Short mmCIF file of C-alpha atoms in Angstrom, two decimals:
data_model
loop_
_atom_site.label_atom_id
_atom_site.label_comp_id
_atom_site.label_asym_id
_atom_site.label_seq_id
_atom_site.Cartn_x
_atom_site.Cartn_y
_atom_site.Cartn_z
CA UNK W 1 -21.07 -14.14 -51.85
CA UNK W 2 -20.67 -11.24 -54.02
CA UNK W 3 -20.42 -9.26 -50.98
CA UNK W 4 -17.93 -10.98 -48.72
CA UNK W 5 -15.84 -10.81 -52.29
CA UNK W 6 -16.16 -6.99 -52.06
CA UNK W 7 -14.73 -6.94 -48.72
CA UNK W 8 -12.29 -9.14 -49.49
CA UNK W 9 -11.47 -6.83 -52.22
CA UNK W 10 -10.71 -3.72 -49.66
CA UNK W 11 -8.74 -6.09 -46.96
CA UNK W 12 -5.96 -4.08 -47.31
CA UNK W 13 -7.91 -0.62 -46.50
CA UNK W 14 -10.03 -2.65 -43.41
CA UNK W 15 -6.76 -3.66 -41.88
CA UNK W 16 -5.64 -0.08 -42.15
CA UNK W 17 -8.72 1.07 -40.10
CA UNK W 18 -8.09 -1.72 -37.94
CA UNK W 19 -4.53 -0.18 -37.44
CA UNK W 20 -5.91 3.15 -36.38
CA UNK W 21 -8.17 1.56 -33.93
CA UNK W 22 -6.15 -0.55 -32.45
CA UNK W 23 -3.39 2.71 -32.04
CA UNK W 24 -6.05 5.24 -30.94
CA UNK W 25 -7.01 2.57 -28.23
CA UNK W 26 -3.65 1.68 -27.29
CA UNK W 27 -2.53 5.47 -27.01
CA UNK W 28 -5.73 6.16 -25.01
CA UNK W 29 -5.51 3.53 -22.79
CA UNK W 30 -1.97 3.96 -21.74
CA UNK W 31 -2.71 7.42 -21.20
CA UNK W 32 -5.88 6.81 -19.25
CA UNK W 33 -3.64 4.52 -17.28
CA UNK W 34 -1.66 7.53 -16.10
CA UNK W 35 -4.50 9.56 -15.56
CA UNK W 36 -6.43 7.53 -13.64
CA UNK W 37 -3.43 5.87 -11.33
CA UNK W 38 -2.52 10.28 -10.63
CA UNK W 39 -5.77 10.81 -9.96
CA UNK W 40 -5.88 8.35 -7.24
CA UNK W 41 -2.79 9.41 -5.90
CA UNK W 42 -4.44 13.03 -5.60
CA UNK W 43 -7.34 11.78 -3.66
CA UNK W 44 -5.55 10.29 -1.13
CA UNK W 45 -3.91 13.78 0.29
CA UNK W 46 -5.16 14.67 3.43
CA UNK W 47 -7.81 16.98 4.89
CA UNK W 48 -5.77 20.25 4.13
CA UNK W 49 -7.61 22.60 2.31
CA UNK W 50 -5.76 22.55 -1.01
CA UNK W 51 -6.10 18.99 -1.15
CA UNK W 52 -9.81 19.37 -0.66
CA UNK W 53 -10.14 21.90 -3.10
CA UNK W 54 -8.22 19.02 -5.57
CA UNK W 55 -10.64 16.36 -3.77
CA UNK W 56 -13.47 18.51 -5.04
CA UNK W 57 -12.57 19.15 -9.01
CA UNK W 58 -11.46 15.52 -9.52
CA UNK W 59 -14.91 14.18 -8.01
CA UNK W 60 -16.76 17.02 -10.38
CA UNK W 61 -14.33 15.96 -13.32
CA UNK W 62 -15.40 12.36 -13.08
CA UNK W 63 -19.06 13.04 -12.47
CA UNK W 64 -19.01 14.62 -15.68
CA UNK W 65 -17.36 11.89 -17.19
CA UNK W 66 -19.44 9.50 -16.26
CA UNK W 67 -22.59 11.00 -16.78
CA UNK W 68 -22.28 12.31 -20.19
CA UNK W 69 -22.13 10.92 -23.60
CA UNK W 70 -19.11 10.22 -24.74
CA UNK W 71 -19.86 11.19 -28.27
CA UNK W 72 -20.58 14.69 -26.18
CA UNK W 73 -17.54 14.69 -24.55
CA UNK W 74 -15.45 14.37 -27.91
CA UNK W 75 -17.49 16.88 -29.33
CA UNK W 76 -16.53 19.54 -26.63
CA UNK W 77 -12.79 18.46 -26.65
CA UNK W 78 -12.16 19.13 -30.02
CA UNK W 79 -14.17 22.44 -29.83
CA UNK W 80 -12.20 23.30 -26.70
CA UNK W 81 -8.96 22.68 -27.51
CA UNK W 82 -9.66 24.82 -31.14
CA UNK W 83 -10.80 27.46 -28.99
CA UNK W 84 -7.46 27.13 -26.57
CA UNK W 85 -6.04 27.93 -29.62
CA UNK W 86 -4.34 24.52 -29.73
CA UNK W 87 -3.60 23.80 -33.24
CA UNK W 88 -4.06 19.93 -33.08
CA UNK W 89 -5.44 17.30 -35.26
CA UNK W 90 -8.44 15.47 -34.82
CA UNK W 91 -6.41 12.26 -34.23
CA UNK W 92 -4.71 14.06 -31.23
CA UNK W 93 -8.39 15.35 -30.04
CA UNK W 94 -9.71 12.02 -30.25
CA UNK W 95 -7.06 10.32 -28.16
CA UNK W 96 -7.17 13.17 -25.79
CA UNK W 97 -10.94 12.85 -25.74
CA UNK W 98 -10.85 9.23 -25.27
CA UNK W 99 -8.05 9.15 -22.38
CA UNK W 100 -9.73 11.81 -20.76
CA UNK W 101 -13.42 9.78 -20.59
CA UNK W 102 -11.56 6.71 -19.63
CA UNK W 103 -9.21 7.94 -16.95
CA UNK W 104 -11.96 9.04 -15.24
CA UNK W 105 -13.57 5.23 -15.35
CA UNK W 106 -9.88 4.09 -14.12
CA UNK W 107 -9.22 6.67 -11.62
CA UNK W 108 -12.82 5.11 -9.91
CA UNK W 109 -11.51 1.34 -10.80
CA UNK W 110 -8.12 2.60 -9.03
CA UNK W 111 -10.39 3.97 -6.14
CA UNK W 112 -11.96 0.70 -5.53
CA UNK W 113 -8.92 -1.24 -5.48
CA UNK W 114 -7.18 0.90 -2.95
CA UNK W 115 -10.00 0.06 -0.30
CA UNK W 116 -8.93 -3.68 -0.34
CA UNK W 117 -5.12 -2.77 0.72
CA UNK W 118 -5.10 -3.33 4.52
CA UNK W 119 -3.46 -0.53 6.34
CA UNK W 120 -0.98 -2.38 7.74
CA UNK W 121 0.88 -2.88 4.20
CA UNK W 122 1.96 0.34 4.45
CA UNK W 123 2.42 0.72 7.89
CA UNK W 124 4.41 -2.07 7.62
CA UNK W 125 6.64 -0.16 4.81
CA UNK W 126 7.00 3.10 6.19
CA UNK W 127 7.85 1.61 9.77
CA UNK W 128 11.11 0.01 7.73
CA UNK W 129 11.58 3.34 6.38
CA UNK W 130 10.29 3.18 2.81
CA UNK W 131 9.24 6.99 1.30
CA UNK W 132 5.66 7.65 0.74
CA UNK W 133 6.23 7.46 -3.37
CA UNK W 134 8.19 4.24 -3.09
CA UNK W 135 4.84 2.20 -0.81
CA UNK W 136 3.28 3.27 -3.52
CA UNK W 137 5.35 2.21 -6.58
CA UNK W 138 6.49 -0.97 -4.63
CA UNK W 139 3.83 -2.20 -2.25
CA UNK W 140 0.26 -0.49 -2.77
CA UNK W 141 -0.17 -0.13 -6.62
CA UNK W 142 1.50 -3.57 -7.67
CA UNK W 143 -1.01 -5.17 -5.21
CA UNK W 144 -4.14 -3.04 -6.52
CA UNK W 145 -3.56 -3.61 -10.50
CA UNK W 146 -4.22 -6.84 -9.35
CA UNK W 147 -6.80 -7.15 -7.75
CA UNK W 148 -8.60 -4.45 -10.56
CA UNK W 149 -7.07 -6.03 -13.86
CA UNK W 150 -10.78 -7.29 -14.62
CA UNK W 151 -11.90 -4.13 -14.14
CA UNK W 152 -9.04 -2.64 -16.21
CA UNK W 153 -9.62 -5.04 -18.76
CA UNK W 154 -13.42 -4.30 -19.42
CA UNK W 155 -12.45 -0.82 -19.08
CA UNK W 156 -9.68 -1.21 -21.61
CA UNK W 157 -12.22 -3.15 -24.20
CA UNK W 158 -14.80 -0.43 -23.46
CA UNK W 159 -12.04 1.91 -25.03
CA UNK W 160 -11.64 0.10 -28.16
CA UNK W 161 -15.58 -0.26 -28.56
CA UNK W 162 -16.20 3.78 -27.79
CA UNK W 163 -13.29 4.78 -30.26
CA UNK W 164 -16.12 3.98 -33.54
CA UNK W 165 -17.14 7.83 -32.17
CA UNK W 166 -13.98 9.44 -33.24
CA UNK W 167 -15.56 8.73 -36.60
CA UNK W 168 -17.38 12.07 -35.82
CA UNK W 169 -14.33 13.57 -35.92
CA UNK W 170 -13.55 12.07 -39.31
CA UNK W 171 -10.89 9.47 -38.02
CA UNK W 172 -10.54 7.06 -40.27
CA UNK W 173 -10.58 3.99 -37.59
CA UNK W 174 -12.39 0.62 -38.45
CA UNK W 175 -15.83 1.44 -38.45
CA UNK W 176 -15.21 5.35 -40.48
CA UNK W 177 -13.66 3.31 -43.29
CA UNK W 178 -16.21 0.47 -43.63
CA UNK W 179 -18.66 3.43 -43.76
CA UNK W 180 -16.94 5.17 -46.52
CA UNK W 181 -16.51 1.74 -48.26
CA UNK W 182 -20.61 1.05 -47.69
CA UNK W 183 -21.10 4.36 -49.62
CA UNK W 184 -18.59 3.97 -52.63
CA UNK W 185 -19.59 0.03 -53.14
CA UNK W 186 -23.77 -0.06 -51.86
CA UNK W 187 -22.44 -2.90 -50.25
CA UNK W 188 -23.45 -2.92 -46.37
CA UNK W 189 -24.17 -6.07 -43.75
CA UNK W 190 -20.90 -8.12 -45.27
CA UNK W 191 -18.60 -4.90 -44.38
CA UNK W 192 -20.65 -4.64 -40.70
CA UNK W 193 -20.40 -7.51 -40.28
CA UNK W 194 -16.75 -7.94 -41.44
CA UNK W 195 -15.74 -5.47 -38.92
CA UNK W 196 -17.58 -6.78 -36.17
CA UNK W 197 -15.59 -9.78 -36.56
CA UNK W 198 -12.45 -7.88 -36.22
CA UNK W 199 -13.30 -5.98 -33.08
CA UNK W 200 -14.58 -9.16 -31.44
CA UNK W 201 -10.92 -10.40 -32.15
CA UNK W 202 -9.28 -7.18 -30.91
CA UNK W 203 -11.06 -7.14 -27.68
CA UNK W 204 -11.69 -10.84 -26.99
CA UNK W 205 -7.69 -11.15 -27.84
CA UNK W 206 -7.23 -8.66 -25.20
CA UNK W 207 -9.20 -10.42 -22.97
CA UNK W 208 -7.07 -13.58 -23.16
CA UNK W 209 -3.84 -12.13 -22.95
CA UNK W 210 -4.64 -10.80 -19.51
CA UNK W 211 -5.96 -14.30 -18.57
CA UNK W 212 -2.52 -15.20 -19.65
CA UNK W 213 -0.78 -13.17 -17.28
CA UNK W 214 -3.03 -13.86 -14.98
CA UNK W 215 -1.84 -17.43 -14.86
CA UNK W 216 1.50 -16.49 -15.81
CA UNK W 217 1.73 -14.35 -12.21
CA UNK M 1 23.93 -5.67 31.15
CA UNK M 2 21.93 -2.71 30.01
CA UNK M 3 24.07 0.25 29.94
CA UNK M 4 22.26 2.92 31.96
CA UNK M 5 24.14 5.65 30.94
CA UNK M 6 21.90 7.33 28.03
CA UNK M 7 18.71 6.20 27.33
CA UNK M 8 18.17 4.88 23.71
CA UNK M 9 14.40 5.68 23.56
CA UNK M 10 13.19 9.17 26.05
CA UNK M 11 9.81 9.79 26.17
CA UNK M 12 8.93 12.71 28.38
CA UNK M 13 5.36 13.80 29.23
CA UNK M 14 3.59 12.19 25.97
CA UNK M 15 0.03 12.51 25.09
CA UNK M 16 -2.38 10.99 22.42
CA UNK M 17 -5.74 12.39 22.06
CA UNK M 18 -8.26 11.44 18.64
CA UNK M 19 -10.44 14.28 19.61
CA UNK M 20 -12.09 14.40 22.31
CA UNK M 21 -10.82 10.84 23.18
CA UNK M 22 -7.41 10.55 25.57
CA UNK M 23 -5.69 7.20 24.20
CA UNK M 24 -2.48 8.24 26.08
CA UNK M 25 -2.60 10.89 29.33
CA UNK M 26 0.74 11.42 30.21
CA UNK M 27 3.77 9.26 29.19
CA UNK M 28 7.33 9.37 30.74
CA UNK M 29 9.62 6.54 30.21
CA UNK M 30 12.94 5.75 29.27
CA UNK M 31 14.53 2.79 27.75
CA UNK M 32 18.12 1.43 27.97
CA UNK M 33 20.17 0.06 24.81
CA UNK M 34 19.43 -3.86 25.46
CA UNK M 35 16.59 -3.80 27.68
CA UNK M 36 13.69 -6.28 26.72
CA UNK M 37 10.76 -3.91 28.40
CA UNK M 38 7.37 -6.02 28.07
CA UNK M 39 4.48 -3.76 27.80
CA UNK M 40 1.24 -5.62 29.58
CA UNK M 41 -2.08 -4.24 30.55
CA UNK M 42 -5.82 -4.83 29.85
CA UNK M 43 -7.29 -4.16 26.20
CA UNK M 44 -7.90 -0.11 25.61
CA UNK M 45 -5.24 0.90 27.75
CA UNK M 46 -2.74 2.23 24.98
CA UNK M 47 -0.20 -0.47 24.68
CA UNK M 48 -0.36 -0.07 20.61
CA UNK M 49 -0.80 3.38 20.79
CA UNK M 50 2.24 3.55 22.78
CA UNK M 51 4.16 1.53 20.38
CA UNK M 52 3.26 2.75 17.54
CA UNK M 53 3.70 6.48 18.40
CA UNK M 54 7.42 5.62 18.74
CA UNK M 55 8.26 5.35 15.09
CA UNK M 56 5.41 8.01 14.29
CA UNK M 57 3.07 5.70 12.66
CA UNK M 58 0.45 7.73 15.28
CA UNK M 59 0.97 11.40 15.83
CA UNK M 60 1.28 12.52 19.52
CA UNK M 61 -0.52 15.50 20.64
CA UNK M 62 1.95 16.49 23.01
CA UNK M 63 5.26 15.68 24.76
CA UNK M 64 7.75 14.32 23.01
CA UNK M 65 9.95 11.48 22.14
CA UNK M 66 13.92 11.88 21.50
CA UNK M 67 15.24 8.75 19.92
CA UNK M 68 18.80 8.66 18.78
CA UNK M 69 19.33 12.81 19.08
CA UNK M 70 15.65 13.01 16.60
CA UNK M 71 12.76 14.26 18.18
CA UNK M 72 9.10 14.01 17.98
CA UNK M 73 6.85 16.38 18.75
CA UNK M 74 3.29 16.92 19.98
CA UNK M 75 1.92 18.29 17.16
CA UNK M 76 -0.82 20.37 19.01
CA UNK M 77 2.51 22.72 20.58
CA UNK M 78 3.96 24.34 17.23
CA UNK M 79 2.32 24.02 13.45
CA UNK M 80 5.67 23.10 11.94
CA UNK M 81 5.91 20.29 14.47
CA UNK M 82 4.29 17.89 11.87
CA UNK M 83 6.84 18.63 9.20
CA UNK M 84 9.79 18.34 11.31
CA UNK M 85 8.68 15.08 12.88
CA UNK M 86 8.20 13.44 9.47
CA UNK M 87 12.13 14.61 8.65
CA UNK M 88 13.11 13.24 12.46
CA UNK M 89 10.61 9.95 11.75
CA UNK M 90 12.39 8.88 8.55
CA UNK M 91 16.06 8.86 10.52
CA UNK M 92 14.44 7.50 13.76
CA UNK M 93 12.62 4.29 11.42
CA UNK M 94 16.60 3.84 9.81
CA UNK M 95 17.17 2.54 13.33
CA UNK M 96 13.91 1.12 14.93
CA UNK M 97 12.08 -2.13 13.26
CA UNK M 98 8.76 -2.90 13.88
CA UNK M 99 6.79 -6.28 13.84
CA UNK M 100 3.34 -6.12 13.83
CA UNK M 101 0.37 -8.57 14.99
CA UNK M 102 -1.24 -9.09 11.23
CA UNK M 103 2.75 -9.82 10.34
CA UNK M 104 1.72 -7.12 7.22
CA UNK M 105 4.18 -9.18 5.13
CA UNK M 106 3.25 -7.88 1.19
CA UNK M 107 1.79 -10.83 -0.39
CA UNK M 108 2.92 -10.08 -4.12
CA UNK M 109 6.54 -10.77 -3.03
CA UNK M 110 8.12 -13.87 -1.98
CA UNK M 111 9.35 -14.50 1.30
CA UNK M 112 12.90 -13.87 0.13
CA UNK M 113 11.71 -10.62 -1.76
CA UNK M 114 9.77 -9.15 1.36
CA UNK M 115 13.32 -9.63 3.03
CA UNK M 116 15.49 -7.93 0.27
CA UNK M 117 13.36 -5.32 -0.47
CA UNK M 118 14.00 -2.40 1.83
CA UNK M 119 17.75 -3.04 1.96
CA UNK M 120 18.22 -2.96 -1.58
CA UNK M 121 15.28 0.10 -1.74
CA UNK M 122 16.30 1.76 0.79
CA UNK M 123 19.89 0.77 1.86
CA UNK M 124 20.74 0.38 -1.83
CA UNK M 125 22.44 -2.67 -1.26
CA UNK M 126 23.33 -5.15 -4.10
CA UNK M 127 20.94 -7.91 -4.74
CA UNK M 128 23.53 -10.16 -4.12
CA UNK M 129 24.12 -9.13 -0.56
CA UNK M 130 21.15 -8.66 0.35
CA UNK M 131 19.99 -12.34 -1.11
CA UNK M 132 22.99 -13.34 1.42
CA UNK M 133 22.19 -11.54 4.55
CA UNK M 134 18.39 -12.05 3.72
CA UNK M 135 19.40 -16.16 3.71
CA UNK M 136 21.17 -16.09 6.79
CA UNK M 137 18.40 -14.02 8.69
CA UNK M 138 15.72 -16.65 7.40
CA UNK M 139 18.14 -19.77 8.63
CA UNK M 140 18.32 -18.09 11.81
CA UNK M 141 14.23 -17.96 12.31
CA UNK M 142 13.77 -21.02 10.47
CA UNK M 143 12.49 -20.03 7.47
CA UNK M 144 15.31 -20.69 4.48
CA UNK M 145 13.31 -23.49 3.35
CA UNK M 146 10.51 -21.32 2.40
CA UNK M 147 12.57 -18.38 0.67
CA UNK M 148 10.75 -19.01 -2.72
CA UNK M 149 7.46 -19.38 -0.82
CA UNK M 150 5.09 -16.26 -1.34
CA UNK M 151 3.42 -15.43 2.64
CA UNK M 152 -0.73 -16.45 2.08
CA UNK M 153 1.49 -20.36 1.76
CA UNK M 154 2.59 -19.94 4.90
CA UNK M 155 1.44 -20.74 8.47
CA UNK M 156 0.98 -17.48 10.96
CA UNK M 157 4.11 -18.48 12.75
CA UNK M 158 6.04 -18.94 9.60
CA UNK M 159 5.14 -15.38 8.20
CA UNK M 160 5.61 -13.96 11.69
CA UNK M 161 9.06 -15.53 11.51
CA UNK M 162 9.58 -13.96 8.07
CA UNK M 163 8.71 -10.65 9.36
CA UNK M 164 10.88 -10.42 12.03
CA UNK M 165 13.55 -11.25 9.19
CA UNK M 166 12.12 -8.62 7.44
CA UNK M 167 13.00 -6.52 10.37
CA UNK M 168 16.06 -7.64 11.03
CA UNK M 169 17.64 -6.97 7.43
CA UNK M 170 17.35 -3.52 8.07
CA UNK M 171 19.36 -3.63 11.14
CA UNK M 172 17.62 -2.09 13.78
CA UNK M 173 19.19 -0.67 17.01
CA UNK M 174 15.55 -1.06 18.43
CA UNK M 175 12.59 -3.37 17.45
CA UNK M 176 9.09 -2.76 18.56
CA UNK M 177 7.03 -5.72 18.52
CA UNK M 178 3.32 -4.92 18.81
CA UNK M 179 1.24 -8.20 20.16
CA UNK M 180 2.91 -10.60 17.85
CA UNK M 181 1.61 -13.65 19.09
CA UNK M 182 -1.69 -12.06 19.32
CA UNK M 183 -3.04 -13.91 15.94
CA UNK M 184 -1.28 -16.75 16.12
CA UNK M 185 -2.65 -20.54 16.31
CA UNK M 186 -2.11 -21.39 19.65
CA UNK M 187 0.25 -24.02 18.34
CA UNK M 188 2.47 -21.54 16.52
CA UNK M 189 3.19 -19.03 19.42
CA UNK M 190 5.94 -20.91 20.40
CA UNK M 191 8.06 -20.25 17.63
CA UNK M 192 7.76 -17.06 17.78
CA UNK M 193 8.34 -16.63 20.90
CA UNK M 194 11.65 -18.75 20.63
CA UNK M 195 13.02 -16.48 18.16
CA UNK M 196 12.37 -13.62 20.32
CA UNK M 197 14.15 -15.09 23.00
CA UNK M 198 17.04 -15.70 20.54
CA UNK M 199 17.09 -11.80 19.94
CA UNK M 200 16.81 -10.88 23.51
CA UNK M 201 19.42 -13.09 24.74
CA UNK M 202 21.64 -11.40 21.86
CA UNK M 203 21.56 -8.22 23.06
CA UNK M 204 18.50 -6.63 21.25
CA UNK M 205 16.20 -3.77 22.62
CA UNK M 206 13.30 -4.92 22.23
CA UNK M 207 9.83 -3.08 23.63
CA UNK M 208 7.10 -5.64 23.38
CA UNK M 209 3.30 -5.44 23.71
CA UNK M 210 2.01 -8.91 24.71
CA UNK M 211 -0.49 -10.76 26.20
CA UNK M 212 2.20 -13.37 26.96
CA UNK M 213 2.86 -13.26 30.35
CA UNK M 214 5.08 -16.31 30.80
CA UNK M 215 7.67 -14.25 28.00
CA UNK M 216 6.58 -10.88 29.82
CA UNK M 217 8.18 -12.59 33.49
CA UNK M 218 10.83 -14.87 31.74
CA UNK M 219 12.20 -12.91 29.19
CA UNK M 220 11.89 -9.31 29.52
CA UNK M 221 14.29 -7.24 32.26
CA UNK M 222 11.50 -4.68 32.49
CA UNK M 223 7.87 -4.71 32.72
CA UNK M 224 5.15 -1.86 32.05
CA UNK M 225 1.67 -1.99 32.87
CA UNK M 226 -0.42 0.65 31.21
CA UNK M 227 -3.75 1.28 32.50
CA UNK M 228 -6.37 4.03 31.25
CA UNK M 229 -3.36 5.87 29.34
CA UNK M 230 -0.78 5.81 32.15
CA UNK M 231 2.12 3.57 32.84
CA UNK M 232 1.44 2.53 36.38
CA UNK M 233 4.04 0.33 37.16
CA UNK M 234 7.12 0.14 35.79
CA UNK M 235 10.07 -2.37 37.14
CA UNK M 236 11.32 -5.81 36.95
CA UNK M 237 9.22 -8.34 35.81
CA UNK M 238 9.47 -9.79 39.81
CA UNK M 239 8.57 -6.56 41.64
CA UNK M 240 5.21 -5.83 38.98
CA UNK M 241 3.94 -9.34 39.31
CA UNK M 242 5.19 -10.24 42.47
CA UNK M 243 4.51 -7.18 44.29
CA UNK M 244 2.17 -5.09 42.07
CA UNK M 245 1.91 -1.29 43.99
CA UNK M 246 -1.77 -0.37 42.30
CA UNK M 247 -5.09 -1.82 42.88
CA UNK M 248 -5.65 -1.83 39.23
CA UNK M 249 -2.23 -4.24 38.35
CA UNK M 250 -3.55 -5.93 41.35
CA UNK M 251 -7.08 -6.67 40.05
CA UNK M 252 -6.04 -7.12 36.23
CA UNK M 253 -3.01 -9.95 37.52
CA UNK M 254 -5.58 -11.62 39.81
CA UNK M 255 -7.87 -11.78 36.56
CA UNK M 256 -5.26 -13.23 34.46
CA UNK M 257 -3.80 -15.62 36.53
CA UNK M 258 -7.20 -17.20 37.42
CA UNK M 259 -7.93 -18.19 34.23
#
């Protein structure tokens, strides 16, 4: 009891982690969202050899991402950008870091989705006339976020559970501050376990909105 | 009827190869503003191909195809051919519609929204007038009941119906219908087939691939047979099934008409 009375005593510090995750996600995930959805576009050019060569880096580029450690990945992000000579904060790194790991998840998601378009969707635009950008803005991605948002969804969740690693980068998220609130107080489970309580909410929230939308749709 | 002055579609010496494969040998036709030309012959012999090659949803590999003063290309004859046929294919798809056997209608619009769309995308129209037009084009295939309707609710003869809307709204000088019935419930064919009429009796050029031979003799003022990537026999519906001048019509008629 003492303990949850502690962590009720640094709500107000919690909920500002909380804030940070919750932004960090949302900024990562919207930008992983581009990422990923111009990624796909890229890998659908032809058999020209530019396009191959762009073919080639993106499937290296999510290789990489998906078979290293994220914690890795933020690591050399931040280092690389410093050494760019890119002046930018570890906030900035981390969301870059974080967008960067995930786009490559949703440019695959993406990927799978596109298979289940029949052809003749976009036959069927292009023989009214419609531009190649506009099949894809009005007929073929509409159709594939679709059929994907579950995918999306655990993809988006897995962002807000991976962003604890910016801690390495001494972002003070969720989990950083319940850390540095373990150490000042030598309380520990009742902050833990305080903040695995709020992520559950954050992502299984999440969750149900989509359902919603779902329905909604 | 047909005015037989200049044709609307010219296709001179036109071939289709994937590889080593010849889908199309050597294509010369031309079709007349308001001629209903049926397009018959056995699986394989490049009725689709055929179609589809004249709004450039196939490259040809040679020949070419001059549709209202734009002209397609073989591609294998000049490198730049493939640029300048995608410039000639957007003006030449302004003008020719295309229905297709799978209907294609996009299932995450509603039937009223698959009608609207390309006008108001493409023509730039205002919603309202295209909601108008797009009303009266569904009333005349039947289908303003179901405006609201998204297509996976619908029969195959309803979406069909839709589709030709769909074509319609853009209003095409040309419509290429590729084996429309071809899917269908045999219960459903009808309708589609009545609307079709409707078009062809008001003055449409239509070029349709079927299997239908009863609309292929009743309807159409011109009948094809392909065979092996040819056109074979080319004439009124009466002298190609009445009088067929090749073994192979012969043979694939004899087939057909048995059944």
């Amino acid at each position: 009891m003492e303990g949850l009375k502690t962590v009720l005593e640094y709500t107000p510090l919690i909920l500002k982690g909380l804030g940070y995750t919750v932004l960090v996600s949302a900024e990562a995930i919207v930008i992983a969202l581009i990422i990923g959805t111009l990624l796909s576009v890229l890998r659908m050019g032809g058999n020209s050899l530019p396009s191959r060569i762009v073919k080639g880096i993106i499937k290296v580029y999510i290789s990489f991402v998906r078979d290293t450690p994220v914690l890795v990945q933020i690591y050399i992000i931040y280092q690389a950008l410093a050494v760019m000579g890119l002046n930018l904060s570890a906030y900035v790194s981390g969301v870059i870091a974080l967008s960067l790991n995930s786009g490559g998840f949703i440019a695959e998601i993406i990927r799978g989705g596109l298979t289940a378009i029949p052809k003749g969707q976009t036959e069927a635009a292009a023989a009214l006339g419609m531009s190649k950008p506009k099949i894809l803005a009005r007929i073929v991605f509409p159709q594939v976020f679709k059929i994907v948002s579950p995918q999306l969804t655990s993809e988006f969740i897995n962002v807000i559970k991976v962003s604890p690693m910016l801690s390495v980068l001494a972002i003070v998220e969720l989990t950083r501050t319940a850390q540095r609130l373990i150490t000042q107080t030598y309380v520990t489970l009742p902050f833990y376990i305080a903040i695995a309580v709020l992520y559950f909410i954050v992502c299984a929230g999440l969750e149900e909105i989509v359902k919603l939308q779902k329905k909604k749709a | 009827m047909a005015d037989t002055q200049t044709p609307i579609i010219s296709v001179k010496n036109m071939a289709k190869s994937y590889g080593e494969l010849a889908v199309l040998r050597k294509i010369d036709i031309d079709i007349y503003k308001g001629q209903v030309v049926s397009v018959i012959g056995p699986s394989g012999s490049g009725k689709s191909t055929f179609l589809r090659c004249l709004n450039y949803l196939e490259e040809i590999t040679s020949g070419e195809i001059c549709i209202d003063g734009q002209t397609i290309r073989g591609i294998s004859e000049a490198k730049e051919n493939k640029k300048l046929n995608e410039k000639a294919a957007r003006e030449i798809r302004k003008n020719v519609g295309m229905v297709f056997q799978q209907f294609n209608l996009w299932p995450h619009k509603t039937v009223l929204e698959n009608v609207i769309e390309c006008p108001m995308q493409i023509k730039k129209i205002k919603k309202e007038d295209a909601v108008r037009t797009a009303m009266e084009l569904l009333k005349k295939v039947g289908m303003d009941g179901k405006a609201d309707a998204y297509p996976p609710q619908l029969s195959g003869g309803q979406q069909q119906r839709v589709a030709i809307a769909r074509t319609l709204a853009m209003n095409p000088e040309v419509i290429l219908f590729d084996e429309p019935t071809s899917a269908l419930d045999p219960e459903f064919v009808g309708e589609v087939l009545d609307v079709m009429k409707g078009l062809a009796k008001a003055g449409m050029t239509m070029i349709v691939v079927t299997h239908e031979m009863g609309f292929a003799s009743e309807v159409s003022d011109r009948v094809c047979f392909m065979d092996g990537g040819y056109v074979i026999e080319d004439g009124t519906p009466e002298e190609v099934f009445k009088n067929p001048k090749s073994d192979r019509a012969k043979q694939f008629f004899s087939k057909i008409l048995n059944v």
